[in-house]
Amino acid sequence: MVANWKMNKTRDDALAFIYAINENLPSCDKVDTVICAPSILLRDLVKRQGDNLKIGAQNMYYAEFGAFTGEISPVMLQTTGVEYVIVGHSERRSLFGETDDMINKKVKAAVEHNLIPILCVGETLEQRELGITSSVIRKQLENALEGIPSKDINNVVIAYEPIWAIGTGKTASSNDAEVECKNIREAIKELYNALAADEIRILYGGSMKPSNAKELLKMPNIDGGLVGGASLDPNSFLELVKDCL
Ligand code: PGA
């Protein structure tokens, strides 16, 4: 269960949150709990993370060092002690101009630096209405994973996030979400192999909250969630984590 705080929480808010949940998280062999926080908070959170919590970044650039004002590199993330990084979130794609090619470079850089990329894919409302959702997602996957060898594929997490469901209060029905998550698993089987498809973790994201999570999480191809709004409150996030059990 992954919290995506986006551009929310001051340092004080973040520390209060982590103290509120640390003691109450189920053990890591039952569910992996991850908080993806703004970069400026990562070090503070890593220092205070309990045994059952992992910390992730929300973005990074793919080069190790250089003249890229304002960017953060995989080497820098690695030294903070984070384990995950969200790559290709639709807000990065639509608001900050990230292309499939950049996303592919970021996935590769993450894997090379032992960070687990949470690769986001998903369709717009227009694409859904045109009936091309599955082919859009397939293309996003092929582009983002190009050059990722099978030995590394299970170090990638995939999040299916229909763009029209993000932050809108509209959730994909559990059946629609399941169809796309199943297609993603099929794509991994075709691009890699059956074992990789079986083991890869596929999350649903888009207005997931305690009132709809159980329904989504019981679907066979939905392994967890990537949650924005409902991850900002510790009680709501804890409930979501427990819904994975
Ligand atoms: P939301 O965001 O849960 O607020 O819809 C999900 C996401 O963007 O990852």
PDB file of C-alpha atoms and ligand atoms in Angstrom:
ATOM      1  CA  MET A   1       0.000   0.000   0.000  1.00  0.00           C
ATOM      2  CA  VAL A   2       1.641   3.188  -1.181  1.00  0.00           C
ATOM      3  CA  ALA A   3       0.863   6.704  -0.001  1.00  0.00           C
ATOM      4  CA  ASN A   4       1.507   9.398  -2.581  1.00  0.00           C
ATOM      5  CA  TRP A   5       1.454  12.594  -0.588  1.00  0.00           C
ATOM      6  CA  LYS A   6       2.094  14.695  -3.690  1.00  0.00           C
ATOM      7  CA  MET A   7       2.993  18.319  -2.770  1.00  0.00           C
ATOM      8  CA  ASN A   8       1.455  18.141   0.703  1.00  0.00           C
ATOM      9  CA  LYS A   9       2.666  18.275   4.325  1.00  0.00           C
ATOM     10  CA  THR A  10       5.238  20.397   6.077  1.00  0.00           C
ATOM     11  CA  ARG A  11       8.017  18.712   8.041  1.00  0.00           C
ATOM     12  CA  ASP A  12       5.970  18.927  11.264  1.00  0.00           C
ATOM     13  CA  ASP A  13       2.917  17.386   9.578  1.00  0.00           C
ATOM     14  CA  ALA A  14       5.028  14.596   8.133  1.00  0.00           C
ATOM     15  CA  LEU A  15       6.656  13.714  11.437  1.00  0.00           C
ATOM     16  CA  ALA A  16       3.328  13.747  13.266  1.00  0.00           C
ATOM     17  CA  PHE A  17       1.973  11.365  10.628  1.00  0.00           C
ATOM     18  CA  ILE A  18       4.861   8.941  10.868  1.00  0.00           C
ATOM     19  CA  TYR A  19       4.720   8.839  14.679  1.00  0.00           C
ATOM     20  CA  ALA A  20       0.979   8.186  14.458  1.00  0.00           C
ATOM     21  CA  ILE A  21       1.327   5.163  12.194  1.00  0.00           C
ATOM     22  CA  ASN A  22       4.730   3.593  13.005  1.00  0.00           C
ATOM     23  CA  GLU A  23       3.510   1.490  15.896  1.00  0.00           C
ATOM     24  CA  ASN A  24       0.339   0.315  14.249  1.00  0.00           C
ATOM     25  CA  LEU A  25       1.591  -1.055  10.952  1.00  0.00           C
ATOM     26  CA  PRO A  26       1.322  -4.742  10.156  1.00  0.00           C
ATOM     27  CA  SER A  27       4.612  -6.552   9.612  1.00  0.00           C
ATOM     28  CA  CYS A  28       6.375  -6.358   6.261  1.00  0.00           C
ATOM     29  CA  ASP A  29       5.893 -10.013   5.445  1.00  0.00           C
ATOM     30  CA  LYS A  30       2.137  -9.354   5.353  1.00  0.00           C
ATOM     31  CA  VAL A  31       2.064  -6.052   3.498  1.00  0.00           C
ATOM     32  CA  ASP A  32       4.640  -3.574   2.232  1.00  0.00           C
ATOM     33  CA  THR A  33       3.715  -0.097   3.389  1.00  0.00           C
ATOM     34  CA  VAL A  34       5.370   2.796   1.612  1.00  0.00           C
ATOM     35  CA  ILE A  35       5.128   6.564   1.980  1.00  0.00           C
ATOM     36  CA  CYS A  36       6.188   8.562  -1.074  1.00  0.00           C
ATOM     37  CA  ALA A  37       6.885  12.029   0.239  1.00  0.00           C
ATOM     38  CA  PRO A  38       8.245  15.315  -1.129  1.00  0.00           C
ATOM     39  CA  SER A  39      12.031  15.043  -1.549  1.00  0.00           C
ATOM     40  CA  ILE A  40      12.807  17.598   1.129  1.00  0.00           C
ATOM     41  CA  LEU A  41      11.173  15.357   3.758  1.00  0.00           C
ATOM     42  CA  LEU A  42      12.754  12.061   2.771  1.00  0.00           C
ATOM     43  CA  ARG A  43      15.783  12.105   5.050  1.00  0.00           C
ATOM     44  CA  ASP A  44      13.685  13.028   8.084  1.00  0.00           C
ATOM     45  CA  LEU A  45      11.221  10.253   7.356  1.00  0.00           C
ATOM     46  CA  VAL A  46      13.886   7.611   6.714  1.00  0.00           C
ATOM     47  CA  LYS A  47      15.486   8.461  10.068  1.00  0.00           C
ATOM     48  CA  ARG A  48      12.211   7.859  11.857  1.00  0.00           C
ATOM     49  CA  GLN A  49      10.684   5.022   9.878  1.00  0.00           C
ATOM     50  CA  GLY A  50       9.630   2.047  11.959  1.00  0.00           C
ATOM     51  CA  ASP A  51      10.529  -1.537  10.972  1.00  0.00           C
ATOM     52  CA  ASN A  52       7.368  -1.997   8.955  1.00  0.00           C
ATOM     53  CA  LEU A  53       7.484   1.176   6.933  1.00  0.00           C
ATOM     54  CA  LYS A  54       9.362   2.000   3.754  1.00  0.00           C
ATOM     55  CA  ILE A  55       9.938   5.425   2.272  1.00  0.00           C
ATOM     56  CA  GLY A  56       9.859   6.431  -1.374  1.00  0.00           C
ATOM     57  CA  ALA A  57      10.360   9.502  -3.539  1.00  0.00           C
ATOM     58  CA  GLN A  58       7.757  10.829  -5.952  1.00  0.00           C
ATOM     59  CA  ASN A  59      10.104  11.548  -8.823  1.00  0.00           C
ATOM     60  CA  MET A  60      13.748  11.753  -9.818  1.00  0.00           C
ATOM     61  CA  TYR A  61      15.843  12.634 -12.824  1.00  0.00           C
ATOM     62  CA  TYR A  62      17.745   9.864 -14.589  1.00  0.00           C
ATOM     63  CA  ALA A  63      21.272  11.315 -14.723  1.00  0.00           C
ATOM     64  CA  GLU A  64      23.589  10.762 -11.768  1.00  0.00           C
ATOM     65  CA  PHE A  65      24.979  14.310 -11.553  1.00  0.00           C
ATOM     66  CA  GLY A  66      25.179  17.399 -13.697  1.00  0.00           C
ATOM     67  CA  ALA A  67      23.707  20.677 -14.796  1.00  0.00           C
ATOM     68  CA  PHE A  68      20.034  19.897 -14.200  1.00  0.00           C
ATOM     69  CA  THR A  69      18.868  22.716 -11.964  1.00  0.00           C
ATOM     70  CA  GLY A  70      16.187  21.690  -9.514  1.00  0.00           C
ATOM     71  CA  GLU A  71      16.420  17.960 -10.198  1.00  0.00           C
ATOM     72  CA  ILE A  72      17.278  15.100  -7.852  1.00  0.00           C
ATOM     73  CA  SER A  73      19.336  12.117  -8.982  1.00  0.00           C
ATOM     74  CA  PRO A  74      19.049   8.404  -8.249  1.00  0.00           C
ATOM     75  CA  VAL A  75      22.406   8.566  -6.448  1.00  0.00           C
ATOM     76  CA  MET A  76      21.062  11.277  -4.158  1.00  0.00           C
ATOM     77  CA  LEU A  77      17.928   9.269  -3.455  1.00  0.00           C
ATOM     78  CA  GLN A  78      19.975   6.204  -2.715  1.00  0.00           C
ATOM     79  CA  THR A  79      21.996   8.073  -0.132  1.00  0.00           C
ATOM     80  CA  THR A  80      18.845   9.181   1.692  1.00  0.00           C
ATOM     81  CA  GLY A  81      17.939   5.534   2.279  1.00  0.00           C
ATOM     82  CA  VAL A  82      14.665   5.484   0.357  1.00  0.00           C
ATOM     83  CA  GLU A  83      13.687   2.218  -1.312  1.00  0.00           C
ATOM     84  CA  TYR A  84      11.045   3.265  -3.817  1.00  0.00           C
ATOM     85  CA  VAL A  85      10.459   5.994  -6.373  1.00  0.00           C
ATOM     86  CA  ILE A  86       7.282   6.799  -8.300  1.00  0.00           C
ATOM     87  CA  VAL A  87       8.011   7.138 -12.015  1.00  0.00           C
ATOM     88  CA  GLY A  88       5.756   8.465 -14.748  1.00  0.00           C
ATOM     89  CA  HIS A  89       2.876   9.638 -12.595  1.00  0.00           C
ATOM     90  CA  SER A  90       0.225  11.198 -14.829  1.00  0.00           C
ATOM     91  CA  GLU A  91       0.762  14.570 -13.143  1.00  0.00           C
ATOM     92  CA  ARG A  92       4.425  14.396 -14.189  1.00  0.00           C
ATOM     93  CA  ARG A  93       3.391  13.417 -17.692  1.00  0.00           C
ATOM     94  CA  SER A  94       0.691  16.052 -18.155  1.00  0.00           C
ATOM     95  CA  LEU A  95       1.910  19.010 -16.056  1.00  0.00           C
ATOM     96  CA  PHE A  96       5.676  18.631 -16.454  1.00  0.00           C
ATOM     97  CA  GLY A  97       5.930  17.247 -19.954  1.00  0.00           C
ATOM     98  CA  GLU A  98       7.436  13.842 -19.172  1.00  0.00           C
ATOM     99  CA  THR A  99       7.594  11.633 -22.227  1.00  0.00           C
ATOM    100  CA  ASP A 100       7.659   7.855 -22.531  1.00  0.00           C
ATOM    101  CA  ASP A 101      11.339   8.115 -23.408  1.00  0.00           C
ATOM    102  CA  MET A 102      12.167  10.029 -20.219  1.00  0.00           C
ATOM    103  CA  ILE A 103      10.094   7.608 -18.191  1.00  0.00           C
ATOM    104  CA  ASN A 104      11.981   4.677 -19.698  1.00  0.00           C
ATOM    105  CA  LYS A 105      15.297   6.325 -18.731  1.00  0.00           C
ATOM    106  CA  LYS A 106      13.999   6.889 -15.210  1.00  0.00           C
ATOM    107  CA  VAL A 107      12.860   3.276 -14.800  1.00  0.00           C
ATOM    108  CA  LYS A 108      16.294   2.097 -15.968  1.00  0.00           C
ATOM    109  CA  ALA A 109      18.119   4.532 -13.673  1.00  0.00           C
ATOM    110  CA  ALA A 110      16.011   3.468 -10.702  1.00  0.00           C
ATOM    111  CA  VAL A 111      16.682  -0.215 -11.252  1.00  0.00           C
ATOM    112  CA  GLU A 112      20.408   0.413 -11.799  1.00  0.00           C
ATOM    113  CA  HIS A 113      20.554   2.220  -8.457  1.00  0.00           C
ATOM    114  CA  ASN A 114      18.600  -0.407  -6.525  1.00  0.00           C
ATOM    115  CA  LEU A 115      15.525   1.736  -6.173  1.00  0.00           C
ATOM    116  CA  ILE A 116      12.159   0.097  -6.855  1.00  0.00           C
ATOM    117  CA  PRO A 117      10.301   2.154  -9.456  1.00  0.00           C
ATOM    118  CA  ILE A 118       6.541   2.384  -9.093  1.00  0.00           C
ATOM    119  CA  LEU A 119       5.727   2.840 -12.757  1.00  0.00           C
ATOM    120  CA  CYS A 120       2.390   4.555 -13.391  1.00  0.00           C
ATOM    121  CA  VAL A 121       0.307   3.914 -16.486  1.00  0.00           C
ATOM    122  CA  GLY A 122      -3.253   4.885 -17.305  1.00  0.00           C
ATOM    123  CA  GLU A 123      -5.661   6.304 -19.842  1.00  0.00           C
ATOM    124  CA  THR A 124      -7.446   9.635 -20.177  1.00  0.00           C
ATOM    125  CA  LEU A 125     -11.231   9.824 -20.183  1.00  0.00           C
ATOM    126  CA  GLU A 126     -11.173  10.475 -23.910  1.00  0.00           C
ATOM    127  CA  GLN A 127      -9.094   7.367 -24.539  1.00  0.00           C
ATOM    128  CA  ARG A 128     -11.447   5.308 -22.382  1.00  0.00           C
ATOM    129  CA  GLU A 129     -14.454   6.579 -24.304  1.00  0.00           C
ATOM    130  CA  LEU A 130     -12.730   5.729 -27.575  1.00  0.00           C
ATOM    131  CA  GLY A 131     -12.295   2.169 -26.319  1.00  0.00           C
ATOM    132  CA  ILE A 132      -8.494   2.243 -26.622  1.00  0.00           C
ATOM    133  CA  THR A 133      -7.612   1.941 -22.910  1.00  0.00           C
ATOM    134  CA  SER A 134      -5.874  -1.407 -23.162  1.00  0.00           C
ATOM    135  CA  SER A 135      -3.784  -0.490 -26.192  1.00  0.00           C
ATOM    136  CA  VAL A 136      -2.762   2.836 -24.604  1.00  0.00           C
ATOM    137  CA  ILE A 137      -1.597   1.048 -21.475  1.00  0.00           C
ATOM    138  CA  ARG A 138       0.177  -1.646 -23.454  1.00  0.00           C
ATOM    139  CA  LYS A 139       2.135   0.982 -25.368  1.00  0.00           C
ATOM    140  CA  GLN A 140       3.018   2.866 -22.158  1.00  0.00           C
ATOM    141  CA  LEU A 141       4.290  -0.388 -20.646  1.00  0.00           C
ATOM    142  CA  GLU A 142       6.328  -1.394 -23.686  1.00  0.00           C
ATOM    143  CA  ASN A 143       7.928   2.029 -23.892  1.00  0.00           C
ATOM    144  CA  ALA A 144       8.643   2.354 -20.185  1.00  0.00           C
ATOM    145  CA  LEU A 145      10.096  -1.141 -19.838  1.00  0.00           C
ATOM    146  CA  GLU A 146      12.185  -1.185 -22.987  1.00  0.00           C
ATOM    147  CA  GLY A 147      15.633  -2.526 -22.140  1.00  0.00           C
ATOM    148  CA  ILE A 148      14.650  -3.733 -18.657  1.00  0.00           C
ATOM    149  CA  PRO A 149      15.893  -7.334 -18.523  1.00  0.00           C
ATOM    150  CA  SER A 150      13.831 -10.149 -17.007  1.00  0.00           C
ATOM    151  CA  LYS A 151      16.181 -10.401 -14.016  1.00  0.00           C
ATOM    152  CA  ASP A 152      15.021  -6.910 -12.996  1.00  0.00           C
ATOM    153  CA  ILE A 153      11.339  -6.928 -13.852  1.00  0.00           C
ATOM    154  CA  ASN A 154      10.209  -8.091 -10.434  1.00  0.00           C
ATOM    155  CA  ASN A 155      11.964  -5.081  -8.954  1.00  0.00           C
ATOM    156  CA  VAL A 156       9.423  -2.926 -10.728  1.00  0.00           C
ATOM    157  CA  VAL A 157       5.960  -2.205  -9.327  1.00  0.00           C
ATOM    158  CA  ILE A 158       3.266  -1.166 -11.781  1.00  0.00           C
ATOM    159  CA  ALA A 159       0.424   1.151 -10.840  1.00  0.00           C
ATOM    160  CA  TYR A 160      -2.638   1.296 -13.025  1.00  0.00           C
ATOM    161  CA  GLU A 161      -4.026   4.803 -12.568  1.00  0.00           C
ATOM    162  CA  PRO A 162      -6.875   5.857 -14.858  1.00  0.00           C
ATOM    163  CA  ILE A 163      -6.212   9.583 -15.199  1.00  0.00           C
ATOM    164  CA  TRP A 164      -9.896  10.505 -14.978  1.00  0.00           C
ATOM    165  CA  ALA A 165     -10.060   8.849 -11.547  1.00  0.00           C
ATOM    166  CA  ILE A 166      -7.113  10.675  -9.972  1.00  0.00           C
ATOM    167  CA  GLY A 167      -8.138  13.231  -7.382  1.00  0.00           C
ATOM    168  CA  THR A 168     -11.632  13.413  -8.843  1.00  0.00           C
ATOM    169  CA  GLY A 169     -13.523  11.240  -6.382  1.00  0.00           C
ATOM    170  CA  LYS A 170     -14.439   8.974  -9.319  1.00  0.00           C
ATOM    171  CA  THR A 171     -13.091   5.474  -8.930  1.00  0.00           C
ATOM    172  CA  ALA A 172     -12.866   2.862 -11.643  1.00  0.00           C
ATOM    173  CA  SER A 173     -15.328   0.089 -10.843  1.00  0.00           C
ATOM    174  CA  SER A 174     -13.547  -2.886  -9.360  1.00  0.00           C
ATOM    175  CA  ASN A 175     -14.381  -4.855 -12.506  1.00  0.00           C
ATOM    176  CA  ASP A 176     -12.963  -2.219 -14.868  1.00  0.00           C
ATOM    177  CA  ALA A 177      -9.840  -1.857 -12.728  1.00  0.00           C
ATOM    178  CA  GLU A 178      -9.451  -5.632 -12.652  1.00  0.00           C
ATOM    179  CA  VAL A 179      -9.714  -5.859 -16.464  1.00  0.00           C
ATOM    180  CA  GLU A 180      -6.842  -3.428 -16.937  1.00  0.00           C
ATOM    181  CA  CYS A 181      -4.695  -4.896 -14.159  1.00  0.00           C
ATOM    182  CA  LYS A 182      -5.210  -8.336 -15.705  1.00  0.00           C
ATOM    183  CA  ASN A 183      -4.166  -6.944 -19.099  1.00  0.00           C
ATOM    184  CA  ILE A 184      -1.038  -5.526 -17.493  1.00  0.00           C
ATOM    185  CA  ARG A 185      -0.213  -8.950 -16.066  1.00  0.00           C
ATOM    186  CA  GLU A 186      -0.803 -10.525 -19.477  1.00  0.00           C
ATOM    187  CA  ALA A 187       1.495  -7.949 -21.049  1.00  0.00           C
ATOM    188  CA  ILE A 188       4.240  -8.810 -18.548  1.00  0.00           C
ATOM    189  CA  LYS A 189       3.775 -12.468 -19.407  1.00  0.00           C
ATOM    190  CA  GLU A 190       4.187 -11.723 -23.106  1.00  0.00           C
ATOM    191  CA  LEU A 191       7.084  -9.299 -22.664  1.00  0.00           C
ATOM    192  CA  TYR A 192       8.829 -11.455 -20.018  1.00  0.00           C
ATOM    193  CA  ASN A 193       7.502 -14.771 -18.757  1.00  0.00           C
ATOM    194  CA  ALA A 194       4.762 -16.410 -16.681  1.00  0.00           C
ATOM    195  CA  LEU A 195       6.726 -16.334 -13.445  1.00  0.00           C
ATOM    196  CA  ALA A 196       7.448 -12.626 -13.778  1.00  0.00           C
ATOM    197  CA  ALA A 197       3.775 -11.988 -14.493  1.00  0.00           C
ATOM    198  CA  ASP A 198       2.786 -13.971 -11.460  1.00  0.00           C
ATOM    199  CA  GLU A 199       5.192 -12.219  -9.134  1.00  0.00           C
ATOM    200  CA  ILE A 200       4.984  -8.627 -10.308  1.00  0.00           C
ATOM    201  CA  ARG A 201       3.027  -6.322  -8.017  1.00  0.00           C
ATOM    202  CA  ILE A 202       0.236  -4.381  -9.695  1.00  0.00           C
ATOM    203  CA  LEU A 203      -1.452  -1.535  -7.839  1.00  0.00           C
ATOM    204  CA  TYR A 204      -4.633   0.374  -8.558  1.00  0.00           C
ATOM    205  CA  GLY A 205      -4.663   4.144  -8.031  1.00  0.00           C
ATOM    206  CA  GLY A 206      -7.348   6.784  -8.481  1.00  0.00           C
ATOM    207  CA  SER A 207      -9.587   7.909  -5.624  1.00  0.00           C
ATOM    208  CA  MET A 208      -8.959   4.765  -3.609  1.00  0.00           C
ATOM    209  CA  LYS A 209     -10.263   5.260  -0.064  1.00  0.00           C
ATOM    210  CA  PRO A 210     -11.396   3.155   2.887  1.00  0.00           C
ATOM    211  CA  SER A 211     -14.950   2.957   1.535  1.00  0.00           C
ATOM    212  CA  ASN A 212     -13.961   1.378  -1.795  1.00  0.00           C
ATOM    213  CA  ALA A 213     -10.601  -0.268  -1.122  1.00  0.00           C
ATOM    214  CA  LYS A 214     -11.845  -3.683   0.016  1.00  0.00           C
ATOM    215  CA  GLU A 215     -13.826  -4.140  -3.171  1.00  0.00           C
ATOM    216  CA  LEU A 216     -10.823  -3.233  -5.338  1.00  0.00           C
ATOM    217  CA  LEU A 217      -8.248  -5.167  -3.321  1.00  0.00           C
ATOM    218  CA  LYS A 218     -10.177  -8.420  -3.429  1.00  0.00           C
ATOM    219  CA  MET A 219      -9.778  -8.546  -7.212  1.00  0.00           C
ATOM    220  CA  PRO A 220      -7.279 -11.247  -8.195  1.00  0.00           C
ATOM    221  CA  ASN A 221      -5.002  -8.974 -10.220  1.00  0.00           C
ATOM    222  CA  ILE A 222      -5.004  -5.952  -7.893  1.00  0.00           C
ATOM    223  CA  ASP A 223      -2.230  -6.413  -5.346  1.00  0.00           C
ATOM    224  CA  GLY A 224      -2.408  -3.046  -3.641  1.00  0.00           C
ATOM    225  CA  GLY A 225      -3.041   0.655  -4.011  1.00  0.00           C
ATOM    226  CA  LEU A 226      -1.316   3.925  -4.836  1.00  0.00           C
ATOM    227  CA  VAL A 227      -3.277   6.468  -2.871  1.00  0.00           C
ATOM    228  CA  GLY A 228      -3.193  10.245  -2.930  1.00  0.00           C
ATOM    229  CA  GLY A 229      -5.949  12.101  -1.074  1.00  0.00           C
ATOM    230  CA  ALA A 230      -6.909   9.302   1.310  1.00  0.00           C
ATOM    231  CA  SER A 231      -3.282   8.772   2.340  1.00  0.00           C
ATOM    232  CA  LEU A 232      -2.945  12.195   3.950  1.00  0.00           C
ATOM    233  CA  ASP A 233      -4.796  11.261   7.112  1.00  0.00           C
ATOM    234  CA  PRO A 234      -3.007   8.654   9.258  1.00  0.00           C
ATOM    235  CA  ASN A 235      -6.177   6.824  10.290  1.00  0.00           C
ATOM    236  CA  SER A 236      -7.467   6.568   6.767  1.00  0.00           C
ATOM    237  CA  PHE A 237      -4.070   5.371   5.515  1.00  0.00           C
ATOM    238  CA  LEU A 238      -3.804   2.785   8.298  1.00  0.00           C
ATOM    239  CA  GLU A 239      -7.220   1.490   7.370  1.00  0.00           C
ATOM    240  CA  LEU A 240      -6.094   1.098   3.756  1.00  0.00           C
ATOM    241  CA  VAL A 241      -2.957  -0.755   4.830  1.00  0.00           C
ATOM    242  CA  LYS A 242      -5.062  -3.124   6.926  1.00  0.00           C
ATOM    243  CA  ASP A 243      -7.408  -3.693   3.995  1.00  0.00           C
ATOM    244  CA  CYS A 244      -4.491  -5.390   2.228  1.00  0.00           C
ATOM    245  CA  LEU A 245      -4.315  -8.139   4.853  1.00  0.00           C
TER     246      LEU A 245
HETATM  247  P1  PGA B   1      -5.897  10.088  -5.527  1.00  0.00           P
HETATM  248  O1  PGA B   1      -4.435  10.082  -6.214  1.00  0.00           O
HETATM  249  O2  PGA B   1      -5.939   8.884  -4.621  1.00  0.00           O
HETATM  250  O3  PGA B   1      -5.975  11.380  -4.796  1.00  0.00           O
HETATM  251  O4  PGA B   1      -6.885   9.958  -6.641  1.00  0.00           O
HETATM  252  C1  PGA B   1      -3.828   8.897  -6.623  1.00  0.00           C
HETATM  253  C2  PGA B   1      -2.539   9.193  -7.319  1.00  0.00           C
HETATM  254  O5  PGA B   1      -2.468  10.204  -8.040  1.00  0.00           O
HETATM  255  O6  PGA B   1      -1.548   8.461  -7.174  1.00  0.00           O
END
